[in-house]
Amino acid sequence: MTLDDATVSALAERLENAELNRAPITKITDEFPGLDWDDAYAIQGEIRTRKVSRGVKVAGLKAGLTSQAKMKQMNVSEPVFGFMCDYGSRADGGEVEIDGFIAPRVEAEIAFVTKADIKGPCHIGTVLQATDFVLPAVEILDSRYENFKFDLISVVADNTSAAGFVTGGNSRRVADIDLRTLGIVLEKNGEIVELAAGAAVLGHPAESIVMLANMLARKGEIIPAGTFIMTGGVTAAVGVERGDHIAVRYQHLGSVSMRFV
Ligand code: OOG
Ligand code: MG
């Protein structure tokens, strides 16, 4: 950790204002090149504290950069973790107002809901046993950095570009389906633009929750029962513009769609 509390607060405020005013900023590592992981998660934690103190509810947790497609697209090599807010939720099949974002992108994910606490260090068996059900989810990403130019430290501080999410389709028990071979097709305006299988995320999307639990354990935290967790984009993220229709079809889990207006 290199920053003092006052600087963590100032950077959290700068990033949250960029989100709330949809006014992108230069990446924070330009000004503080020596920032480390602890600094980045401290800034993200401070953004969360600010939101919660204003009455925002944390809707769930997320892992990101968990697939080769995403790591390649973002030119990074390690997963990152963030949180989702209640106000980021959008209805399946509904309209999403594009003016609520700076430069939104969408990506297909597999989400888990837990039924027991998960305490790291743990393994995939712990996660599968603690999973109530899985469901399809589309994340709406929006970097608060200009031209989404960022590095891992900056993106963690910016709550991993979290901006919105749409869940839908059917929920299923993990024991009933093979999440590794589950096919996912992302269509934009009726054309297939991305496709993948669940194994794109760390070999099995539950591995992403293992990594999240292990990261939280280092801070003395757990994943509580009843947590909604997005395990990371299986495909590269796709930019969207006003008028675009997105539909993601999941084998066994139905589909999720939205139109940007
Ligand atoms: C970082 C967020 C990554 C995922 O699922 O990989 C993420 C970004 O691409 O802006 O949410
Ligand atoms: Mg994501």
Short mmCIF file of N, CA and C in Angstrom, two decimals, residues 101-182:
data_model
loop_
_atom_site.label_atom_id
_atom_site.label_comp_id
_atom_site.label_asym_id
_atom_site.label_seq_id
_atom_site.Cartn_x
_atom_site.Cartn_y
_atom_site.Cartn_z
N PHE A 101 -24.57 5.91 -19.78
CA PHE A 101 -23.21 5.37 -19.80
C PHE A 101 -22.29 6.27 -20.62
N ILE A 102 -20.97 6.05 -20.50
CA ILE A 102 -20.00 6.81 -21.27
C ILE A 102 -19.80 6.14 -22.63
N ALA A 103 -19.36 4.90 -22.61
CA ALA A 103 -19.13 4.13 -23.85
C ALA A 103 -19.39 2.66 -23.53
N PRO A 104 -20.67 2.28 -23.43
CA PRO A 104 -20.98 0.94 -22.92
C PRO A 104 -20.55 -0.19 -23.85
N ARG A 105 -20.20 -1.29 -23.21
CA ARG A 105 -19.89 -2.54 -23.91
C ARG A 105 -20.67 -3.64 -23.20
N VAL A 106 -21.00 -4.72 -23.91
CA VAL A 106 -21.71 -5.83 -23.25
C VAL A 106 -20.90 -7.11 -23.40
N GLU A 107 -21.09 -8.00 -22.44
CA GLU A 107 -20.41 -9.29 -22.52
C GLU A 107 -21.27 -10.36 -21.84
N ALA A 108 -21.17 -11.57 -22.36
CA ALA A 108 -21.98 -12.68 -21.86
C ALA A 108 -21.27 -13.35 -20.68
N GLU A 109 -22.03 -13.65 -19.64
CA GLU A 109 -21.45 -14.27 -18.46
C GLU A 109 -22.37 -15.35 -17.91
N ILE A 110 -21.80 -16.20 -17.07
CA ILE A 110 -22.59 -17.16 -16.30
C ILE A 110 -22.54 -16.69 -14.86
N ALA A 111 -23.71 -16.50 -14.24
CA ALA A 111 -23.76 -16.02 -12.86
C ALA A 111 -24.16 -17.15 -11.92
N PHE A 112 -23.67 -17.07 -10.70
CA PHE A 112 -23.99 -18.04 -9.65
C PHE A 112 -24.72 -17.32 -8.52
N VAL A 113 -25.61 -18.05 -7.84
CA VAL A 113 -26.17 -17.55 -6.58
C VAL A 113 -25.86 -18.60 -5.53
N THR A 114 -25.28 -18.17 -4.42
CA THR A 114 -24.83 -19.13 -3.41
C THR A 114 -25.91 -19.38 -2.35
N LYS A 115 -25.83 -20.55 -1.71
CA LYS A 115 -26.78 -20.87 -0.64
C LYS A 115 -26.06 -21.13 0.68
N ALA A 116 -24.74 -21.06 0.68
CA ALA A 116 -23.96 -21.24 1.92
C ALA A 116 -22.78 -20.28 1.85
N ASP A 117 -22.23 -19.93 3.01
CA ASP A 117 -21.05 -19.09 3.03
C ASP A 117 -19.89 -19.81 2.33
N ILE A 118 -19.07 -19.06 1.61
CA ILE A 118 -17.85 -19.65 1.03
C ILE A 118 -16.67 -18.92 1.64
N LYS A 119 -15.81 -19.71 2.27
CA LYS A 119 -14.68 -19.13 2.97
C LYS A 119 -13.41 -19.69 2.33
N GLY A 120 -12.58 -18.81 1.80
CA GLY A 120 -11.32 -19.27 1.23
C GLY A 120 -10.32 -19.50 2.34
N PRO A 121 -9.23 -20.24 2.08
CA PRO A 121 -8.96 -20.93 0.82
C PRO A 121 -9.92 -22.10 0.60
N CYS A 122 -10.33 -22.26 -0.66
CA CYS A 122 -11.29 -23.32 -0.95
C CYS A 122 -10.98 -23.87 -2.34
N HIS A 123 -11.78 -24.82 -2.79
CA HIS A 123 -11.58 -25.39 -4.12
C HIS A 123 -12.93 -25.49 -4.83
N ILE A 124 -12.91 -25.95 -6.05
CA ILE A 124 -14.12 -25.94 -6.87
C ILE A 124 -15.26 -26.75 -6.23
N GLY A 125 -14.90 -27.81 -5.50
CA GLY A 125 -15.93 -28.62 -4.83
C GLY A 125 -16.69 -27.80 -3.80
N THR A 126 -15.97 -26.97 -3.06
CA THR A 126 -16.61 -26.11 -2.05
C THR A 126 -17.61 -25.19 -2.73
N VAL A 127 -17.18 -24.62 -3.85
CA VAL A 127 -18.03 -23.64 -4.55
C VAL A 127 -19.27 -24.34 -5.12
N LEU A 128 -19.09 -25.50 -5.74
CA LEU A 128 -20.24 -26.19 -6.33
C LEU A 128 -21.23 -26.60 -5.24
N GLN A 129 -20.71 -27.06 -4.09
CA GLN A 129 -21.59 -27.46 -3.00
C GLN A 129 -22.36 -26.26 -2.43
N ALA A 130 -21.73 -25.09 -2.47
CA ALA A 130 -22.35 -23.89 -1.89
C ALA A 130 -23.23 -23.14 -2.89
N THR A 131 -23.33 -23.67 -4.13
CA THR A 131 -24.10 -22.96 -5.16
C THR A 131 -25.57 -23.37 -5.12
N ASP A 132 -26.45 -22.38 -5.07
CA ASP A 132 -27.88 -22.67 -5.10
C ASP A 132 -28.29 -22.94 -6.55
N PHE A 133 -27.98 -21.97 -7.45
CA PHE A 133 -28.30 -22.16 -8.86
C PHE A 133 -27.42 -21.25 -9.71
N VAL A 134 -27.37 -21.54 -11.01
CA VAL A 134 -26.67 -20.67 -11.95
C VAL A 134 -27.70 -20.05 -12.88
N LEU A 135 -27.39 -18.89 -13.42
CA LEU A 135 -28.32 -18.25 -14.35
C LEU A 135 -27.53 -17.41 -15.34
N PRO A 136 -28.10 -17.16 -16.52
CA PRO A 136 -27.38 -16.37 -17.51
C PRO A 136 -27.43 -14.89 -17.18
N ALA A 137 -26.34 -14.20 -17.48
CA ALA A 137 -26.29 -12.76 -17.19
C ALA A 137 -25.47 -12.07 -18.27
N VAL A 138 -25.88 -10.85 -18.60
CA VAL A 138 -25.10 -10.02 -19.52
C VAL A 138 -24.61 -8.83 -18.72
N GLU A 139 -23.30 -8.61 -18.74
CA GLU A 139 -22.79 -7.44 -18.03
C GLU A 139 -22.70 -6.25 -18.99
N ILE A 140 -23.08 -5.08 -18.49
CA ILE A 140 -22.87 -3.83 -19.24
C ILE A 140 -21.67 -3.15 -18.59
N LEU A 141 -20.59 -3.06 -19.35
CA LEU A 141 -19.36 -2.45 -18.83
C LEU A 141 -19.27 -1.01 -19.28
N ASP A 142 -18.63 -0.18 -18.46
CA ASP A 142 -18.40 1.20 -18.85
C ASP A 142 -17.18 1.72 -18.10
N SER A 143 -16.07 1.83 -18.80
CA SER A 143 -14.87 2.34 -18.12
C SER A 143 -15.00 3.83 -17.88
N ARG A 144 -14.55 4.25 -16.72
CA ARG A 144 -14.56 5.69 -16.43
C ARG A 144 -13.27 6.36 -16.90
N TYR A 145 -12.46 5.60 -17.66
CA TYR A 145 -11.22 6.17 -18.20
C TYR A 145 -11.40 6.54 -19.66
N GLU A 146 -10.79 7.63 -20.05
CA GLU A 146 -10.87 8.10 -21.43
C GLU A 146 -10.42 7.01 -22.40
N ASN A 147 -11.20 6.77 -23.43
CA ASN A 147 -10.91 5.78 -24.48
C ASN A 147 -10.60 4.40 -23.92
N PHE A 148 -11.23 4.08 -22.85
CA PHE A 148 -10.90 2.93 -21.99
C PHE A 148 -9.43 2.50 -22.07
N LYS A 149 -8.59 3.48 -21.88
CA LYS A 149 -7.15 3.19 -21.75
C LYS A 149 -6.88 2.95 -20.28
N PHE A 150 -6.58 1.70 -19.93
CA PHE A 150 -6.30 1.45 -18.52
C PHE A 150 -5.35 0.29 -18.35
N ASP A 151 -4.83 0.15 -17.14
CA ASP A 151 -4.05 -1.01 -16.76
C ASP A 151 -4.82 -1.70 -15.64
N LEU A 152 -4.31 -2.84 -15.18
CA LEU A 152 -5.05 -3.61 -14.18
C LEU A 152 -5.32 -2.84 -12.91
N ILE A 153 -4.33 -2.09 -12.46
CA ILE A 153 -4.47 -1.33 -11.20
C ILE A 153 -5.57 -0.28 -11.36
N SER A 154 -5.53 0.43 -12.48
CA SER A 154 -6.54 1.47 -12.70
C SER A 154 -7.94 0.86 -12.82
N VAL A 155 -8.05 -0.28 -13.48
CA VAL A 155 -9.39 -0.86 -13.69
C VAL A 155 -9.95 -1.40 -12.37
N VAL A 156 -9.09 -1.92 -11.50
CA VAL A 156 -9.57 -2.38 -10.19
C VAL A 156 -10.08 -1.18 -9.38
N ALA A 157 -9.33 -0.09 -9.38
CA ALA A 157 -9.77 1.11 -8.66
C ALA A 157 -11.12 1.58 -9.19
N ASP A 158 -11.34 1.43 -10.50
CA ASP A 158 -12.59 1.85 -11.14
C ASP A 158 -13.65 0.74 -11.05
N ASN A 159 -13.61 -0.04 -9.99
CA ASN A 159 -14.59 -1.12 -9.80
C ASN A 159 -14.76 -1.96 -11.05
N THR A 160 -13.64 -2.29 -11.69
CA THR A 160 -13.60 -3.19 -12.85
C THR A 160 -14.64 -2.85 -13.92
N SER A 161 -14.81 -1.54 -14.14
CA SER A 161 -15.71 -1.04 -15.19
C SER A 161 -17.17 -1.44 -14.99
N ALA A 162 -17.53 -1.89 -13.79
CA ALA A 162 -18.91 -2.33 -13.55
C ALA A 162 -19.87 -1.17 -13.77
N ALA A 163 -20.96 -1.42 -14.48
CA ALA A 163 -21.93 -0.35 -14.71
C ALA A 163 -23.36 -0.90 -14.68
N GLY A 164 -23.59 -2.07 -15.24
CA GLY A 164 -24.94 -2.61 -15.23
C GLY A 164 -24.93 -4.10 -15.52
N PHE A 165 -26.10 -4.69 -15.38
CA PHE A 165 -26.22 -6.13 -15.67
C PHE A 165 -27.67 -6.48 -15.92
N VAL A 166 -27.87 -7.52 -16.73
CA VAL A 166 -29.21 -8.00 -17.06
C VAL A 166 -29.18 -9.51 -16.84
N THR A 167 -30.06 -10.01 -15.99
CA THR A 167 -30.16 -11.46 -15.83
C THR A 167 -31.48 -11.90 -16.44
N GLY A 168 -31.55 -13.17 -16.79
CA GLY A 168 -32.81 -13.62 -17.39
C GLY A 168 -32.76 -15.11 -17.57
N GLY A 169 -33.42 -15.57 -18.62
CA GLY A 169 -33.37 -16.99 -18.95
C GLY A 169 -33.88 -17.86 -17.82
N ASN A 170 -33.30 -19.07 -17.73
CA ASN A 170 -33.73 -20.03 -16.71
C ASN A 170 -32.58 -20.26 -15.76
N SER A 171 -32.90 -20.40 -14.48
CA SER A 171 -31.86 -20.81 -13.55
C SER A 171 -31.85 -22.33 -13.50
N ARG A 172 -30.66 -22.88 -13.28
CA ARG A 172 -30.51 -24.35 -13.22
C ARG A 172 -29.58 -24.72 -12.07
N ARG A 173 -29.75 -25.96 -11.58
CA ARG A 173 -28.85 -26.49 -10.55
C ARG A 173 -27.51 -26.81 -11.22
N VAL A 174 -26.42 -26.56 -10.56
CA VAL A 174 -25.11 -26.85 -11.18
C VAL A 174 -24.93 -28.33 -11.48
N ALA A 175 -25.51 -29.19 -10.65
CA ALA A 175 -25.31 -30.63 -10.86
C ALA A 175 -25.99 -31.11 -12.14
N ASP A 176 -26.96 -30.34 -12.65
CA ASP A 176 -27.76 -30.80 -13.79
C ASP A 176 -27.14 -30.50 -15.15
N ILE A 177 -26.15 -29.63 -15.20
CA ILE A 177 -25.60 -29.25 -16.50
C ILE A 177 -24.08 -29.23 -16.44
N ASP A 178 -23.45 -29.40 -17.60
CA ASP A 178 -21.99 -29.32 -17.67
C ASP A 178 -21.63 -27.89 -18.07
N LEU A 179 -21.21 -27.11 -17.10
CA LEU A 179 -20.95 -25.69 -17.36
C LEU A 179 -19.77 -25.46 -18.29
N ARG A 180 -18.89 -26.48 -18.42
CA ARG A 180 -17.72 -26.27 -19.29
C ARG A 180 -18.10 -26.30 -20.76
N THR A 181 -19.03 -27.19 -21.09
CA THR A 181 -19.36 -27.34 -22.51
C THR A 181 -20.61 -26.54 -22.89
N LEU A 182 -21.15 -25.79 -21.95
CA LEU A 182 -22.36 -25.01 -22.21
C LEU A 182 -22.06 -23.91 -23.24
#
